[in-house]
Every structure is written in C-alpha cells, then in structure tokens.
PDB file of C-alpha atoms in Angstrom:
ATOM      1  CA  MET A   1      -5.618  26.707  10.841  1.00  0.00           C
ATOM      2  CA  ALA A   2      -8.645  25.934   8.738  1.00  0.00           C
ATOM      3  CA  ILE A   3     -10.409  26.274   5.404  1.00  0.00           C
ATOM      4  CA  THR A   4     -14.214  25.989   5.427  1.00  0.00           C
ATOM      5  CA  LEU A   5     -17.003  25.674   2.876  1.00  0.00           C
ATOM      6  CA  THR A   6     -20.483  27.111   3.046  1.00  0.00           C
ATOM      7  CA  GLU A   7     -23.351  24.670   2.569  1.00  0.00           C
ATOM      8  CA  SER A   8     -23.871  26.073  -0.922  1.00  0.00           C
ATOM      9  CA  ALA A   9     -20.225  25.487  -1.885  1.00  0.00           C
ATOM     10  CA  ALA A  10     -20.194  21.984  -0.411  1.00  0.00           C
ATOM     11  CA  ARG A  11     -23.376  21.034  -2.313  1.00  0.00           C
ATOM     12  CA  HIS A  12     -21.983  22.385  -5.582  1.00  0.00           C
ATOM     13  CA  ILE A  13     -18.651  20.581  -5.155  1.00  0.00           C
ATOM     14  CA  ALA A  14     -20.311  17.296  -4.135  1.00  0.00           C
ATOM     15  CA  ARG A  15     -22.628  17.434  -7.178  1.00  0.00           C
ATOM     16  CA  SER A  16     -19.700  18.219  -9.465  1.00  0.00           C
ATOM     17  CA  LEU A  17     -17.627  15.349  -8.078  1.00  0.00           C
ATOM     18  CA  GLU A  18     -20.584  13.008  -8.513  1.00  0.00           C
ATOM     19  CA  LYS A  19     -21.124  14.102 -12.139  1.00  0.00           C
ATOM     20  CA  ARG A  20     -17.419  13.779 -12.776  1.00  0.00           C
ATOM     21  CA  GLY A  21     -17.465  10.221 -11.412  1.00  0.00           C
ATOM     22  CA  ALA A  22     -14.080  10.576  -9.711  1.00  0.00           C
ATOM     23  CA  GLY A  23     -12.204  12.639  -7.181  1.00  0.00           C
ATOM     24  CA  VAL A  24     -11.548  12.834  -3.466  1.00  0.00           C
ATOM     25  CA  GLY A  25     -12.300  16.518  -3.032  1.00  0.00           C
ATOM     26  CA  LEU A  26     -11.292  20.015  -4.016  1.00  0.00           C
ATOM     27  CA  ARG A  27      -7.702  21.282  -4.148  1.00  0.00           C
ATOM     28  CA  LEU A  28      -7.113  24.953  -3.277  1.00  0.00           C
ATOM     29  CA  GLY A  29      -3.908  26.905  -3.608  1.00  0.00           C
ATOM     30  CA  VAL A  30      -2.415  30.238  -4.577  1.00  0.00           C
ATOM     31  CA  LYS A  31      -0.056  31.225  -7.361  1.00  0.00           C
ATOM     32  CA  THR A  32       1.961  34.355  -8.051  1.00  0.00           C
ATOM     33  CA  THR A  33       0.252  36.256 -10.861  1.00  0.00           C
ATOM     34  CA  GLY A  34      -2.011  39.144 -11.718  1.00  0.00           C
ATOM     35  CA  CYS A  35      -1.789  42.842 -11.026  1.00  0.00           C
ATOM     36  CA  SER A  36      -2.041  42.442  -7.230  1.00  0.00           C
ATOM     37  CA  GLY A  37       0.460  39.611  -6.884  1.00  0.00           C
ATOM     38  CA  MET A  38      -1.472  36.419  -6.071  1.00  0.00           C
ATOM     39  CA  ALA A  39      -4.416  34.474  -7.470  1.00  0.00           C
ATOM     40  CA  TYR A  40      -6.399  31.475  -6.302  1.00  0.00           C
ATOM     41  CA  LYS A  41      -5.961  28.033  -7.863  1.00  0.00           C
ATOM     42  CA  ILE A  42      -8.903  25.658  -7.667  1.00  0.00           C
ATOM     43  CA  GLU A  43      -9.249  22.174  -9.150  1.00  0.00           C
ATOM     44  CA  PHE A  44     -10.666  18.759  -8.408  1.00  0.00           C
ATOM     45  CA  ALA A  45      -8.307  16.426  -6.561  1.00  0.00           C
ATOM     46  CA  ASP A  46      -8.141  12.811  -7.678  1.00  0.00           C
ATOM     47  CA  SER A  47      -5.748  11.809  -4.916  1.00  0.00           C
ATOM     48  CA  VAL A  48      -4.245  13.109  -1.686  1.00  0.00           C
ATOM     49  CA  GLY A  49      -0.588  14.138  -1.879  1.00  0.00           C
ATOM     50  CA  ASP A  50       1.932  13.279   0.819  1.00  0.00           C
ATOM     51  CA  THR A  51       2.161  16.887   2.010  1.00  0.00           C
ATOM     52  CA  ASP A  52      -1.488  17.898   1.483  1.00  0.00           C
ATOM     53  CA  LEU A  53      -3.302  19.331   4.472  1.00  0.00           C
ATOM     54  CA  GLN A  54      -6.925  18.174   4.639  1.00  0.00           C
ATOM     55  CA  PHE A  55     -10.024  19.990   5.873  1.00  0.00           C
ATOM     56  CA  GLU A  56     -13.574  18.661   5.751  1.00  0.00           C
ATOM     57  CA  THR A  57     -16.752  20.722   5.853  1.00  0.00           C
ATOM     58  CA  ASN A  58     -20.292  19.533   5.171  1.00  0.00           C
ATOM     59  CA  GLY A  59     -18.947  16.171   3.993  1.00  0.00           C
ATOM     60  CA  VAL A  60     -16.567  17.618   1.379  1.00  0.00           C
ATOM     61  CA  ARG A  61     -12.797  17.387   1.636  1.00  0.00           C
ATOM     62  CA  VAL A  62     -10.563  20.375   0.803  1.00  0.00           C
ATOM     63  CA  LEU A  63      -6.853  19.791   0.161  1.00  0.00           C
ATOM     64  CA  VAL A  64      -4.274  22.565   0.513  1.00  0.00           C
ATOM     65  CA  ASP A  65      -0.520  22.499   0.021  1.00  0.00           C
ATOM     66  CA  PRO A  66       1.464  23.754   3.044  1.00  0.00           C
ATOM     67  CA  GLU A  67       2.891  26.779   1.170  1.00  0.00           C
ATOM     68  CA  SER A  68      -0.598  28.049   0.261  1.00  0.00           C
ATOM     69  CA  LEU A  69      -2.093  27.563   3.708  1.00  0.00           C
ATOM     70  CA  SER A  70      -0.464  30.673   5.172  1.00  0.00           C
ATOM     71  CA  TYR A  71      -2.330  32.745   2.548  1.00  0.00           C
ATOM     72  CA  LEU A  72      -5.594  30.783   2.834  1.00  0.00           C
ATOM     73  CA  ASP A  73      -5.876  30.175   6.579  1.00  0.00           C
ATOM     74  CA  GLY A  74      -9.323  31.169   7.804  1.00  0.00           C
ATOM     75  CA  THR A  75     -10.798  31.328   4.295  1.00  0.00           C
ATOM     76  CA  GLU A  76     -14.432  30.418   3.731  1.00  0.00           C
ATOM     77  CA  LEU A  77     -15.284  29.301   0.205  1.00  0.00           C
ATOM     78  CA  ASP A  78     -18.814  30.119  -0.909  1.00  0.00           C
ATOM     79  CA  PHE A  79     -20.705  29.349  -4.121  1.00  0.00           C
ATOM     80  CA  VAL A  80     -22.999  32.161  -5.221  1.00  0.00           C
ATOM     81  CA  ARG A  81     -25.492  32.804  -7.986  1.00  0.00           C
ATOM     82  CA  GLU A  82     -26.137  36.404  -8.976  1.00  0.00           C
ATOM     83  CA  GLY A  83     -28.446  36.782 -11.945  1.00  0.00           C
ATOM     84  CA  LEU A  84     -26.994  34.771 -14.813  1.00  0.00           C
ATOM     85  CA  ASN A  85     -23.572  34.511 -13.153  1.00  0.00           C
ATOM     86  CA  GLU A  86     -22.445  31.858 -10.718  1.00  0.00           C
ATOM     87  CA  GLY A  87     -19.136  30.944  -9.178  1.00  0.00           C
ATOM     88  CA  PHE A  88     -16.987  30.577  -6.135  1.00  0.00           C
ATOM     89  CA  ARG A  89     -16.387  33.502  -3.797  1.00  0.00           C
ATOM     90  CA  PHE A  90     -13.395  33.475  -1.454  1.00  0.00           C
ATOM     91  CA  ASN A  91     -13.985  35.130   1.919  1.00  0.00           C
ATOM     92  CA  ASN A  92     -10.325  35.380   2.895  1.00  0.00           C
ATOM     93  CA  PRO A  93      -9.499  37.362   6.059  1.00  0.00           C
ATOM     94  CA  ASN A  94      -5.828  37.611   4.997  1.00  0.00           C
ATOM     95  CA  VAL A  95      -6.474  39.755   1.900  1.00  0.00           C
ATOM     96  CA  LYS A  96      -5.254  43.335   2.314  1.00  0.00           C
ATOM     97  CA  ALA A  97      -6.119  44.518  -1.209  1.00  0.00           C
ATOM     98  CA  ALA A  98      -7.566  43.127  -4.437  1.00  0.00           C
ATOM     99  CA  CYS A  99      -7.311  44.256  -8.019  1.00  0.00           C
ATOM    100  CA  GLY A 100     -10.270  45.879  -9.748  1.00  0.00           C
ATOM    101  CA  CYS A 101     -11.027  42.815 -11.872  1.00  0.00           C
ATOM    102  CA  GLY A 102     -11.197  40.602  -8.784  1.00  0.00           C
ATOM    103  CA  GLU A 103      -8.748  38.033 -10.154  1.00  0.00           C
ATOM    104  CA  SER A 104      -5.792  38.711  -7.885  1.00  0.00           C
ATOM    105  CA  PHE A 105      -5.062  39.879  -4.351  1.00  0.00           C
ATOM    106  CA  THR A 106      -2.354  40.972  -1.919  1.00  0.00           C
ATOM    107  CA  VAL A 107      -1.809  39.718   1.629  1.00  0.00           C
TER     108      VAL A 107
END
C-alpha cells in the first residue's frame, strides 16, 4: 500500500511548508460528499496522529488515516499548471467514475 508524489507535487508542498513555517507534511483523506459520493481532503499536517499511516516521496511526508487508505492506495499526487490555473491532480487507480465538475468520485 502506498501514496506517492510527483517531483512537482513534492516541490510545491515543500515550498508551501517552508513558507508556512510549520508542519510535518501533507494529510490526505476522503470524505463522503458530492454528486459521485466521495471527495478528497487535503491539508497541512502539524503533527502525526497515533493511527496515521506515513509515506515519504521526494523528501515530503504524506499522512493518511487508515479508513481513507483503502480508497487512496496506489494514488499518485501531482501538481500541475495549465495556463492560469494550477492545483493538485489525483491519479487514483481506484476511481471507477467521477462527476462532471471533477470534485467527487466513486470507487
């Protein structure tokens, strides 16, 4: 079981943590919401929880709660810039369908 980051995502997260001046990494999870059923949660982590699973790629730590890992296993997180837009892109092999707006998914 693993979560990975592209070099671009790791650089962006590391720069953001440095600017922020605090944090041990990035916390990923899923929540029930949206028209397809699930959506990604992403936030900076200031500490490691007792049940957090930890993955490290390109020097950046990713924390995932055990319940979310079954939906995120094998996911690669990328950071992309397209024209004036930029943001994270989840390459999740578990997704069976996604809504038209791209905010939620089904596994």
